[in-house]
Coordinates of N, CA and C in Angstrom, one line a residue:
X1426 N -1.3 32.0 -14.3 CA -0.4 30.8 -14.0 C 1.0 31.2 -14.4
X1427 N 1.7 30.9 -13.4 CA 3.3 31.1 -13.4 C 4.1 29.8 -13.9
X1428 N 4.5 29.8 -14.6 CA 4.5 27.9 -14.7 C 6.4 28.5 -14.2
X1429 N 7.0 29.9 -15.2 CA 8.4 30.4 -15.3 C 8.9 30.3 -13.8
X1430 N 7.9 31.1 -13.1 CA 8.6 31.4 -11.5 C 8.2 30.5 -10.8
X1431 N 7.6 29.2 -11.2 CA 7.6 27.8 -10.2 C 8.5 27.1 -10.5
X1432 N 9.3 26.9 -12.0 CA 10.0 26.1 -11.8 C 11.1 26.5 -11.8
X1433 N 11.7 27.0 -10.8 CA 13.1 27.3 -11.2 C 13.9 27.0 -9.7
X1434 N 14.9 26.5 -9.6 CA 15.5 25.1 -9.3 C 15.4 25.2 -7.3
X1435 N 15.4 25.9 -6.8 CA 14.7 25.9 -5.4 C 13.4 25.4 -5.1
X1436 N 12.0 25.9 -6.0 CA 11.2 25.4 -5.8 C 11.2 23.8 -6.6
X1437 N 11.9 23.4 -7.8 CA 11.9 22.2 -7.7 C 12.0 21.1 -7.1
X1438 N 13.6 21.3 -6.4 CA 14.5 20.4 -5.4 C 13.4 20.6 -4.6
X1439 N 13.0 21.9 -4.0 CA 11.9 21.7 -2.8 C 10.5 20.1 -3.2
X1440 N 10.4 20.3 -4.1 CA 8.8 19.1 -4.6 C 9.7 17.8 -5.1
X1441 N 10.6 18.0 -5.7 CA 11.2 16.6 -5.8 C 11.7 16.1 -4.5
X1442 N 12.5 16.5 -3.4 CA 12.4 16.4 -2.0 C 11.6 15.6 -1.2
X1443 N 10.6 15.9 -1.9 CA 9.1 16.0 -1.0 C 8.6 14.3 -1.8
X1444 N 8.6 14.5 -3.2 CA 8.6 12.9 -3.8 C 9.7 12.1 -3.8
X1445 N 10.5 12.8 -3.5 CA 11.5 11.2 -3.5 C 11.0 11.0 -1.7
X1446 N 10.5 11.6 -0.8 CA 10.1 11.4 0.7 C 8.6 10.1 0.5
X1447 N 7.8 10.6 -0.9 CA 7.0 9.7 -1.3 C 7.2 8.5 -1.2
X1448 N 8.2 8.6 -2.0 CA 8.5 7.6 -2.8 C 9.3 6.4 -1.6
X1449 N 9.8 6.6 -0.9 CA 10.2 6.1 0.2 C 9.4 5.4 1.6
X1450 N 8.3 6.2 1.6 CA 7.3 5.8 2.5 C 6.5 4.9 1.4
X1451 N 6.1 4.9 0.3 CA 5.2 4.0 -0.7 C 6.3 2.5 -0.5
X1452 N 7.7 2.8 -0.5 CA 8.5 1.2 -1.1 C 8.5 1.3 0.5
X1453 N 8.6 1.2 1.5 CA 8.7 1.0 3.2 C 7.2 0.4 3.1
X1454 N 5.9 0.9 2.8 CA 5.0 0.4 3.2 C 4.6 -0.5 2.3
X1455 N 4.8 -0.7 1.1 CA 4.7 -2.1 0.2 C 5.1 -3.2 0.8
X1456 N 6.5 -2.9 1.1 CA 7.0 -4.3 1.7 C 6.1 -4.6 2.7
X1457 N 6.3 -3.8 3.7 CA 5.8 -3.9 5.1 C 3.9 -4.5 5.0
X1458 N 3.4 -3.8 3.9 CA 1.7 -4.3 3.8 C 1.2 -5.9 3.4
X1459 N 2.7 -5.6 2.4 CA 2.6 -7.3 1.5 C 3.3 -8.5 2.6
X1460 N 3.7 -8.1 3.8 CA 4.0 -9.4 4.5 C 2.9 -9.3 5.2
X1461 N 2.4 -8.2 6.0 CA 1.2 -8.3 6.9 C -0.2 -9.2 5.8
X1462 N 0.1 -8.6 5.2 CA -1.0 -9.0 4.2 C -1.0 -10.5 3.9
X1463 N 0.1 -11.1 3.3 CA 0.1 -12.8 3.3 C -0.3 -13.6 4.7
X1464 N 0.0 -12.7 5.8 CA 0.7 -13.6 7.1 C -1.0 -13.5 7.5
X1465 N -1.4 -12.3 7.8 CA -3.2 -12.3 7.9 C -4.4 -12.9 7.0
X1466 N -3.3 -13.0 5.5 CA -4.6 -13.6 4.9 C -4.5 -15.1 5.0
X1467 N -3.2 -15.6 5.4 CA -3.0 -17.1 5.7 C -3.6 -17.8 6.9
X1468 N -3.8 -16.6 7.8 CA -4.7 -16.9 9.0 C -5.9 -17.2 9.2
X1469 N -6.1 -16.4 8.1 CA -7.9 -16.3 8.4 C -8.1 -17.5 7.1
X1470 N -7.4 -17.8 6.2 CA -7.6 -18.5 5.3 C -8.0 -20.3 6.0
X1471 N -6.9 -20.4 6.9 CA -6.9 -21.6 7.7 C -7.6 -22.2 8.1
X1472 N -8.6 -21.3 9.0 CA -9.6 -21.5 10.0 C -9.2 -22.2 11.2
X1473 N -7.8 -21.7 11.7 CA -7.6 -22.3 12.9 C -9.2 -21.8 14.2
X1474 N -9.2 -22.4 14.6 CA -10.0 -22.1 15.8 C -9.0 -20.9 17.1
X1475 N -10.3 -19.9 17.0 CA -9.9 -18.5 17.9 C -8.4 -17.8 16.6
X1476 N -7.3 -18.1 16.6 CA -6.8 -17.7 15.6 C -7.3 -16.6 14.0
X1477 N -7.9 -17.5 13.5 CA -8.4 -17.1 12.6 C -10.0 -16.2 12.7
X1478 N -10.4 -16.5 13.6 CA -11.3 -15.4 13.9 C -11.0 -13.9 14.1
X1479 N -9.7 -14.4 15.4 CA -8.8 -12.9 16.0 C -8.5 -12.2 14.9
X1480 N -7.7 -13.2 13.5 CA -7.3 -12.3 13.0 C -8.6 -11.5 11.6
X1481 N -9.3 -12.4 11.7 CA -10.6 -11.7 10.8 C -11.1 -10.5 11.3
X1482 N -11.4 -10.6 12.8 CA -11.5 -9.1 13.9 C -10.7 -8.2 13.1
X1483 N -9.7 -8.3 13.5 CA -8.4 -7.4 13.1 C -8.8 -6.9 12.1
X1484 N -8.5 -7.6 10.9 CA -8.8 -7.0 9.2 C -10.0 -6.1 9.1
X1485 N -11.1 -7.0 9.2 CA -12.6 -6.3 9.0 C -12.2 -4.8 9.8
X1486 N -12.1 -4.8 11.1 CA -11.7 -3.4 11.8 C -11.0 -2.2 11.1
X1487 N -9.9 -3.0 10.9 CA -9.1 -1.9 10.3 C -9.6 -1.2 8.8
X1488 N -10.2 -2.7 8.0 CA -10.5 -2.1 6.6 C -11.7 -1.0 6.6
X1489 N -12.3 -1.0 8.1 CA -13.7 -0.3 7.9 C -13.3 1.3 8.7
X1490 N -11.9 1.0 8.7 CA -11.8 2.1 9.8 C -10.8 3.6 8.6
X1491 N -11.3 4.9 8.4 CA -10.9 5.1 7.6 C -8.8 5.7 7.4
X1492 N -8.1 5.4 6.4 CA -6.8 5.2 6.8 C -6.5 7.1 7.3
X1493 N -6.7 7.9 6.7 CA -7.0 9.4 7.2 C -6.7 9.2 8.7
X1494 N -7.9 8.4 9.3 CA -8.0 8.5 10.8 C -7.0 7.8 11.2
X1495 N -6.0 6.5 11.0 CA -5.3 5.5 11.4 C -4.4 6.3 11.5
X1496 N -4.0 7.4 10.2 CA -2.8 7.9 10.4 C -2.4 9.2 10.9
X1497 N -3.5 9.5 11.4 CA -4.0 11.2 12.4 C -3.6 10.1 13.9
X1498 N -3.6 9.3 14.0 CA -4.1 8.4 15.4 C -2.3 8.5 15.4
X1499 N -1.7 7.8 15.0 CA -0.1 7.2 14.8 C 0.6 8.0 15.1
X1500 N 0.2 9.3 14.2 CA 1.2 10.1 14.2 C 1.1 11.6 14.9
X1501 N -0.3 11.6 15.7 CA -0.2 12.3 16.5 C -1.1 12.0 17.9
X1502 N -1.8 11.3 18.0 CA -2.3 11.1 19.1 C -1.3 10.0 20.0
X1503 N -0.5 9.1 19.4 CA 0.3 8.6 20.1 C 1.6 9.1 20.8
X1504 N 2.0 10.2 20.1 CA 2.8 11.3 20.3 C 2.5 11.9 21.7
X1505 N 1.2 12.0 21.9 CA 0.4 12.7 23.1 C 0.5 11.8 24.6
X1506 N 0.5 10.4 24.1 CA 0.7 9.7 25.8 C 1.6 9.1 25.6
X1507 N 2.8 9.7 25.0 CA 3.8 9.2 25.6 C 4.8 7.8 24.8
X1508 N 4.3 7.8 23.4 CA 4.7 7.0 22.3 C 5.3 7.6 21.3
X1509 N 6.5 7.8 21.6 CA 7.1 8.6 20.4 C 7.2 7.9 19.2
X1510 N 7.1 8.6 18.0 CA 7.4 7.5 16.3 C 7.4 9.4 15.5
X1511 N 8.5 9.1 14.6 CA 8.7 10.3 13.4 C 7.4 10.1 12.5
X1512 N 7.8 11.0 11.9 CA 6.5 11.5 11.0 C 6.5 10.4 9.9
X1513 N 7.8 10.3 9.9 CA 8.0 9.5 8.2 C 7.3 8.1 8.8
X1514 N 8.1 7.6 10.0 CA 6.9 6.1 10.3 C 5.7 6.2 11.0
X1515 N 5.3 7.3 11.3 CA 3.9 6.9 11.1 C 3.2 6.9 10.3
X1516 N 3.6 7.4 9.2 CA 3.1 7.2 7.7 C 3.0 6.0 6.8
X1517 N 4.6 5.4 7.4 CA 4.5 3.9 7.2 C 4.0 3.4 8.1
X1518 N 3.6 3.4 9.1 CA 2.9 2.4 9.6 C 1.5 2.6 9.6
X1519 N 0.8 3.6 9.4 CA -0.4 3.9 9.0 C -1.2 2.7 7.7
X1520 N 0.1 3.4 6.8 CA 0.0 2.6 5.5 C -0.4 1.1 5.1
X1521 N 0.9 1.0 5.9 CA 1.3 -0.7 6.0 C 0.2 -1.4 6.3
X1522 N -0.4 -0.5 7.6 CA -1.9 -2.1 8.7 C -3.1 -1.6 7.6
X1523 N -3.5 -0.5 7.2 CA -4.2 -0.2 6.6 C -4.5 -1.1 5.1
X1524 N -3.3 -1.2 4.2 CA -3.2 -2.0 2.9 C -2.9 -3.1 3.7
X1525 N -1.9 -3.9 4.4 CA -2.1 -4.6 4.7 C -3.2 -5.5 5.0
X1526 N -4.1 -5.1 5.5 CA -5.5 -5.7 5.8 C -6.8 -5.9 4.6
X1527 N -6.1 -4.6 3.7 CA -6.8 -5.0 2.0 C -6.2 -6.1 1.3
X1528 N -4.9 -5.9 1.4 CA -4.0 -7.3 1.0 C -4.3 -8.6 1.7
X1529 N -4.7 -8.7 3.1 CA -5.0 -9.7 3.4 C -6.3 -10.7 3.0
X1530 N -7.1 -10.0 2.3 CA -8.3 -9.9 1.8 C -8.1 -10.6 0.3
X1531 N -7.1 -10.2 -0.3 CA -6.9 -10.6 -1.6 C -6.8 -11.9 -1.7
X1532 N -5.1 -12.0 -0.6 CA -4.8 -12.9 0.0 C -5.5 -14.0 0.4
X1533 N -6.7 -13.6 1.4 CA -7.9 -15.2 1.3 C -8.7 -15.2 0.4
X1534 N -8.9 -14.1 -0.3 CA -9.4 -14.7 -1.9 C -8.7 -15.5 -3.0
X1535 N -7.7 -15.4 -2.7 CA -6.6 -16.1 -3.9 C -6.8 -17.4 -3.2
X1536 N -6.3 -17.8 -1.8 CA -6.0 -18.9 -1.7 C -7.5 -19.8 -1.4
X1537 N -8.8 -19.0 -1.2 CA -9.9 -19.4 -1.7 C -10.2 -19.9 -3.3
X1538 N -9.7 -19.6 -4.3 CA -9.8 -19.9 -5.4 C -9.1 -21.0 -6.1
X1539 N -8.3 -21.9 -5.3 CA -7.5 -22.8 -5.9 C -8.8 -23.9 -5.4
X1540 N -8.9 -24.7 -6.5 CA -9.9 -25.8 -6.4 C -9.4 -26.8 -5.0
X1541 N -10.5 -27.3 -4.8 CA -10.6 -28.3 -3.7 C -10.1 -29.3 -3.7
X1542 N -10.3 -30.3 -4.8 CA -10.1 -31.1 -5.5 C -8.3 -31.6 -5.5
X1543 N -8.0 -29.9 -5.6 CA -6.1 -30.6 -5.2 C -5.8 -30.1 -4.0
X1544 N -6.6 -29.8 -3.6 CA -6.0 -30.0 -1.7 C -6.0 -31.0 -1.2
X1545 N -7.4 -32.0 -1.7 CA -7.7 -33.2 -1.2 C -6.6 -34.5 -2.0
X1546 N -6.4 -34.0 -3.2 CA -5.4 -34.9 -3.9 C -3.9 -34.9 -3.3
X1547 N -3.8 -33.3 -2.9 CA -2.7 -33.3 -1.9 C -2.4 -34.4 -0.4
X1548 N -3.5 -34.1 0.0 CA -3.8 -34.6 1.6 C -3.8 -36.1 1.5
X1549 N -4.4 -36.6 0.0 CA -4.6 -38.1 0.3 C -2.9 -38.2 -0.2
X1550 N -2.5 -37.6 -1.3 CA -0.8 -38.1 -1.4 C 0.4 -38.0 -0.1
X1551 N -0.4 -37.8 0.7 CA 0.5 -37.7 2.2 C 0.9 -36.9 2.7
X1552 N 0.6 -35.4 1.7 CA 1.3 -34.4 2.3 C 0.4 -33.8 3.2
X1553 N 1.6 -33.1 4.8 CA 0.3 -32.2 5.6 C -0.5 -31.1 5.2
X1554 N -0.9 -30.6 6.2 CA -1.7 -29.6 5.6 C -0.9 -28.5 5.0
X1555 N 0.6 -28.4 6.2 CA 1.2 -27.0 5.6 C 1.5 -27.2 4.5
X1556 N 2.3 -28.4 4.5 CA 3.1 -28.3 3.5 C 2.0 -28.5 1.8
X1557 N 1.0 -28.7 2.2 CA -0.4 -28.7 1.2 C -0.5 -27.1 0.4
X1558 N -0.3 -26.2 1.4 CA -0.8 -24.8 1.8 C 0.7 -24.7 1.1
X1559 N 1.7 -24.6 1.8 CA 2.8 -24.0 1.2 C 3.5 -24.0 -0.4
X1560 N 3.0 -25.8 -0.5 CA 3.5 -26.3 -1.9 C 2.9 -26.6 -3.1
X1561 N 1.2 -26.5 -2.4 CA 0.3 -26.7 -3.6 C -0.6 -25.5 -3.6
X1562 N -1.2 -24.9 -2.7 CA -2.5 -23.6 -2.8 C -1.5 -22.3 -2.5
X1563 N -0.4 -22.1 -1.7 CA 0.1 -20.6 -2.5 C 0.4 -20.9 -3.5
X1564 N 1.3 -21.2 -4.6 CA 1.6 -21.0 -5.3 C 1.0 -20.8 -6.8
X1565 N -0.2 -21.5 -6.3 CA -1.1 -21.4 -7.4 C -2.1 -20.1 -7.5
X1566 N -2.0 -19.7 -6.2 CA -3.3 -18.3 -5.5 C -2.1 -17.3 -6.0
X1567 N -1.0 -17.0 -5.4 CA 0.1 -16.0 -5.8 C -0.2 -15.9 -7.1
X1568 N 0.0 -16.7 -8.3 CA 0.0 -16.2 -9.5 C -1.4 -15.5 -9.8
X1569 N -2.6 -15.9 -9.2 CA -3.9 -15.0 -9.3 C -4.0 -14.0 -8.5
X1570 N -3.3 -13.4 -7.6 CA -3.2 -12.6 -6.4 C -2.5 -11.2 -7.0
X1571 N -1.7 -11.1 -7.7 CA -0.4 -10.3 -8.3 C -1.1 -9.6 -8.8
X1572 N -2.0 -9.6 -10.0 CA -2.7 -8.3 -10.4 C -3.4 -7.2 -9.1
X1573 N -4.3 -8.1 -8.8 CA -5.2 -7.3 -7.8 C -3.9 -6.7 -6.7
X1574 N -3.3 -7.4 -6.2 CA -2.0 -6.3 -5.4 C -1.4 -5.7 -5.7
X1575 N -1.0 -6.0 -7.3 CA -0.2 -4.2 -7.4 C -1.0 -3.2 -7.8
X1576 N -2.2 -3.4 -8.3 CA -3.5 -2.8 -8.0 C -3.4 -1.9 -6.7
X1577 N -3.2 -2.6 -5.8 CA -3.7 -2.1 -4.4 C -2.7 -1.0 -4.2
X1578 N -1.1 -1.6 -4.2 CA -0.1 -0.8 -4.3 C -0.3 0.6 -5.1
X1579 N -1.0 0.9 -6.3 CA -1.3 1.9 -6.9 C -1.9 2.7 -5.9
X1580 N -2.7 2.5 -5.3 CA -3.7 2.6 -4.2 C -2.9 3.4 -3.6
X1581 N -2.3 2.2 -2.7 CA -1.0 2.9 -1.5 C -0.5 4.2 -1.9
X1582 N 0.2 4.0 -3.3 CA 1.1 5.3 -3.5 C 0.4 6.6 -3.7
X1583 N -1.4 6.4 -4.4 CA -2.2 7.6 -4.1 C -2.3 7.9 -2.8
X1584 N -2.3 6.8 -1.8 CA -2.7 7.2 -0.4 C -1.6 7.9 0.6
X1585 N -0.3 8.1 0.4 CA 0.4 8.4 1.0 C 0.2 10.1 0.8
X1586 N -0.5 10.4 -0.2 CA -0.9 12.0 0.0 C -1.5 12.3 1.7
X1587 N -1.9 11.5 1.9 CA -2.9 11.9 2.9 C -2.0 12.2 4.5
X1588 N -0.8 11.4 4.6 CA 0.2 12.2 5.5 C 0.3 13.4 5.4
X1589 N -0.1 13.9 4.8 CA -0.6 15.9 4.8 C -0.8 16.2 6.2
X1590 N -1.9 15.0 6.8 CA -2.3 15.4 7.5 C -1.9 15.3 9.3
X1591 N -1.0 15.0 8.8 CA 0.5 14.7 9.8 C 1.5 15.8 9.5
X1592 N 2.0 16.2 8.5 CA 2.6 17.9 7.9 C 3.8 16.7 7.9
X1593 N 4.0 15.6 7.4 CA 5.0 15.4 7.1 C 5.5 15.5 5.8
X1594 N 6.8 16.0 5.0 CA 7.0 17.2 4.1 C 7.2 16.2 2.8
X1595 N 5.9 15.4 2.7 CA 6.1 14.9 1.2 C 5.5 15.3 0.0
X1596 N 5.4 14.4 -1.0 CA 5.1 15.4 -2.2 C 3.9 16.5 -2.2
X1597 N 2.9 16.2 -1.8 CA 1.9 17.2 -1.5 C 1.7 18.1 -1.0
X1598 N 2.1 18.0 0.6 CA 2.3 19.0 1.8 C 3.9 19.9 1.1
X1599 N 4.6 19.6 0.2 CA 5.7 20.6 -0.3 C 4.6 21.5 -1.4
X1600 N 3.9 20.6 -2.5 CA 3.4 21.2 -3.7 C 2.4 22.2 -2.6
X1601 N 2.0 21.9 -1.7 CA 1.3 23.1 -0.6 C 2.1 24.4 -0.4
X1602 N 2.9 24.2 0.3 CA 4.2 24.9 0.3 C 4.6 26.1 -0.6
X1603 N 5.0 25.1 -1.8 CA 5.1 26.1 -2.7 C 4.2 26.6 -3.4
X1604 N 3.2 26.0 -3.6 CA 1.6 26.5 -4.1 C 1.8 28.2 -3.3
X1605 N 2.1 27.7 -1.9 CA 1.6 29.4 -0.6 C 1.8 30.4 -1.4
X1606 N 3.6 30.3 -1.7 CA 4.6 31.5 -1.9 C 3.4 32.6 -2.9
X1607 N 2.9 31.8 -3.8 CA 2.6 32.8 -4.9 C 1.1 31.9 -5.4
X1608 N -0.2 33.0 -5.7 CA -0.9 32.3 -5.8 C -0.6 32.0 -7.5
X1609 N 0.2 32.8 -8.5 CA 0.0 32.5 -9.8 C 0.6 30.9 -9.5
X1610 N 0.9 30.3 -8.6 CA 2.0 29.3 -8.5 C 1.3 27.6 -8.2
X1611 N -0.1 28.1 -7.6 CA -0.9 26.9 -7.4 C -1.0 25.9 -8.8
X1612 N -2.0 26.5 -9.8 CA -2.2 25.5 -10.9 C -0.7 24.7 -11.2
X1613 N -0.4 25.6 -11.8 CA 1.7 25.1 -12.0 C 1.8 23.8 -11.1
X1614 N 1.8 24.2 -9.5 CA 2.7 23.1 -8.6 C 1.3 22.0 -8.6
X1615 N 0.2 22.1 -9.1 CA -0.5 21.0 -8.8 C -0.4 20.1 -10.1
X1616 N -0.5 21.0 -11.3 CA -0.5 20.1 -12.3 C 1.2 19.3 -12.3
X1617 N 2.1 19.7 -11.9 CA 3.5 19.2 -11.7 C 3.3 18.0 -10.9
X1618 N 2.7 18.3 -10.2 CA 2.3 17.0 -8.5 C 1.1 16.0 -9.6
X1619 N 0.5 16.1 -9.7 CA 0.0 15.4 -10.6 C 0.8 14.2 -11.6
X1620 N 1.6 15.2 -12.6 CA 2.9 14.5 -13.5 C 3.0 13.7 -12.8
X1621 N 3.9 13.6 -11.5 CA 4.7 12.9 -10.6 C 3.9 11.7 -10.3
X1622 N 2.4 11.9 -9.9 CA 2.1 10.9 -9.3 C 1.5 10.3 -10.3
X1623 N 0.7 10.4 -11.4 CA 0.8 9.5 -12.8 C 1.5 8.8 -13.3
X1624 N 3.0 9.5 -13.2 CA 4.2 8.6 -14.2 C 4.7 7.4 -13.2
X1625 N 3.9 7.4 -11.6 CA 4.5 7.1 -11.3 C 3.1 5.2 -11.2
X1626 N 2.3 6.1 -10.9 CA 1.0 5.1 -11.3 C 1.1 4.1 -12.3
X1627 N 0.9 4.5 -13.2 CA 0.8 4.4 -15.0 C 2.1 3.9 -15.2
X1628 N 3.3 3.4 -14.8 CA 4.0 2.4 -14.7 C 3.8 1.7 -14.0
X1629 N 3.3 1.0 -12.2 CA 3.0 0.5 -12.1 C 1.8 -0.3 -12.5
X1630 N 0.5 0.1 -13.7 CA -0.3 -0.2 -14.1 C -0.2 -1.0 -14.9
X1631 N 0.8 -0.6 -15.7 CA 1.5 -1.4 -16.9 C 1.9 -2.5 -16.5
X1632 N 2.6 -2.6 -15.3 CA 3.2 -3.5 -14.7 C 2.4 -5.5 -14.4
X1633 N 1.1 -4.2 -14.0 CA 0.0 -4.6 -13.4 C -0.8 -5.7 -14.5
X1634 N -1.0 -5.2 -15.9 CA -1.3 -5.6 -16.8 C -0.5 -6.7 -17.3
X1635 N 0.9 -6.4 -17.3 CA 1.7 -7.7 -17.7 C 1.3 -8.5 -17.1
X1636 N 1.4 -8.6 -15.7 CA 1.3 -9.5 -15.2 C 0.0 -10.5 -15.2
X1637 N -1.3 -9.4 -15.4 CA -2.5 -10.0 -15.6 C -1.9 -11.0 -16.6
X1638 N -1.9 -10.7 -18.0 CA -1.6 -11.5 -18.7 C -0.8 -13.0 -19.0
X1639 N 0.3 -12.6 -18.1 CA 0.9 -14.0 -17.7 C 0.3 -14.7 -17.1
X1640 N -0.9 -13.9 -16.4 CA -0.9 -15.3 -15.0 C -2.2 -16.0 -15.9
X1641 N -2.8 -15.5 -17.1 CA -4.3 -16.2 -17.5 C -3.5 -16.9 -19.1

């Protein structure tokens, strides 16, 4: 093991490059999962008629469909007839429908969990349904929702390794890279890539836990 001739400041900037590229597709597809994710779990939550079915289709499909494959599909098979998207968004958009559809999941679990009792107390005090939904059962599902989603988000940011397989040049497909140059150089750049994606976990975990705690 080379740990001397890996790090020295070419091959660094090269893997920090590559994680701050992480790190950028992880906060792009957060956002982007956590709206898909409310807007689909609010759908299926409802039980509009055909609506909420459609969108149960949707989720179930996607969640059983593996994200590897979604984002081999995105980012190069649509490339092929005629749909162009960069590397970096098909990674986010892989990401996004993929958590997204886990998030939506949480999503009708949360708002499954608020007692019945004040929906009905809502409905008889006059209010409609949305504003029932809007003002009495999110608010109370969000506070039980928060753990398990930044949960998932942990998730996301391990999963964004897997745009490897698209060769778009983020943290892992670089720690590849420079792993090539030299084999004394693999252990070194993995255990480094590693560091990276722990310190980056393991604050959000913490995060994760406060918040458990507030919300019980």
């Amino acid at each position: 093991m080379d740990f001397g001739g890996l790090f020295v400041w070419p091959n660094v900037r090269f893997i920090l490059e590559g994680f701050l590229l992480t790190l950028e597709v992880a906060i792009y597809s957060i956002v982007f999962s956590f709206v898909l994710g409310i807007l689909f779990g609010i759908l299926r939550y409802t039980r509009l008629p055909v609506i909420s079915q459609v969108a149960a289709f949707i989720i179930d499909l996607i969640r059983n469909l593996p994200l590897l494959l979604i984002i081999f599909f995105i980012g190069m098979v649509l490339p092929s007839i005629g749909i162009s998207i960069s590397l970096k968004w098909a990674a986010i958009t892989g990401l996004s429908i993929f958590e997204g559809a886990m998030i939506a999941e949480i999503v009708r679990s949360g708002l499954n969990s608020v007692h019945k009792g004040q929906v009905e107390a809502a409905r008889s005090s006059g209010l409609s349904y949305s504003q029932t939904l809007w003002h009495i059962i999110l608010p109370q599902a969000l506070r039980r929702m928060v753990p398990p989603i930044v949960s998932q988000f942990i998730s996301l940011f391990k999963d964004t390794s897997l745009a490897v397989i698209i060769s778009l040049p983020e943290l892992t497909h670089n720690i590849q890279i420079v792993g090539g140059q030299n084999q004394s150089f693999v252990i070194p750049a993995l255990l480094f890539a590693a560091f990276l994606y722990f310190a980056v976990n393991y604050s959000m975990s913490l995060i994760a836990r406060r918040l458990e705690v507030r919300t019980h």
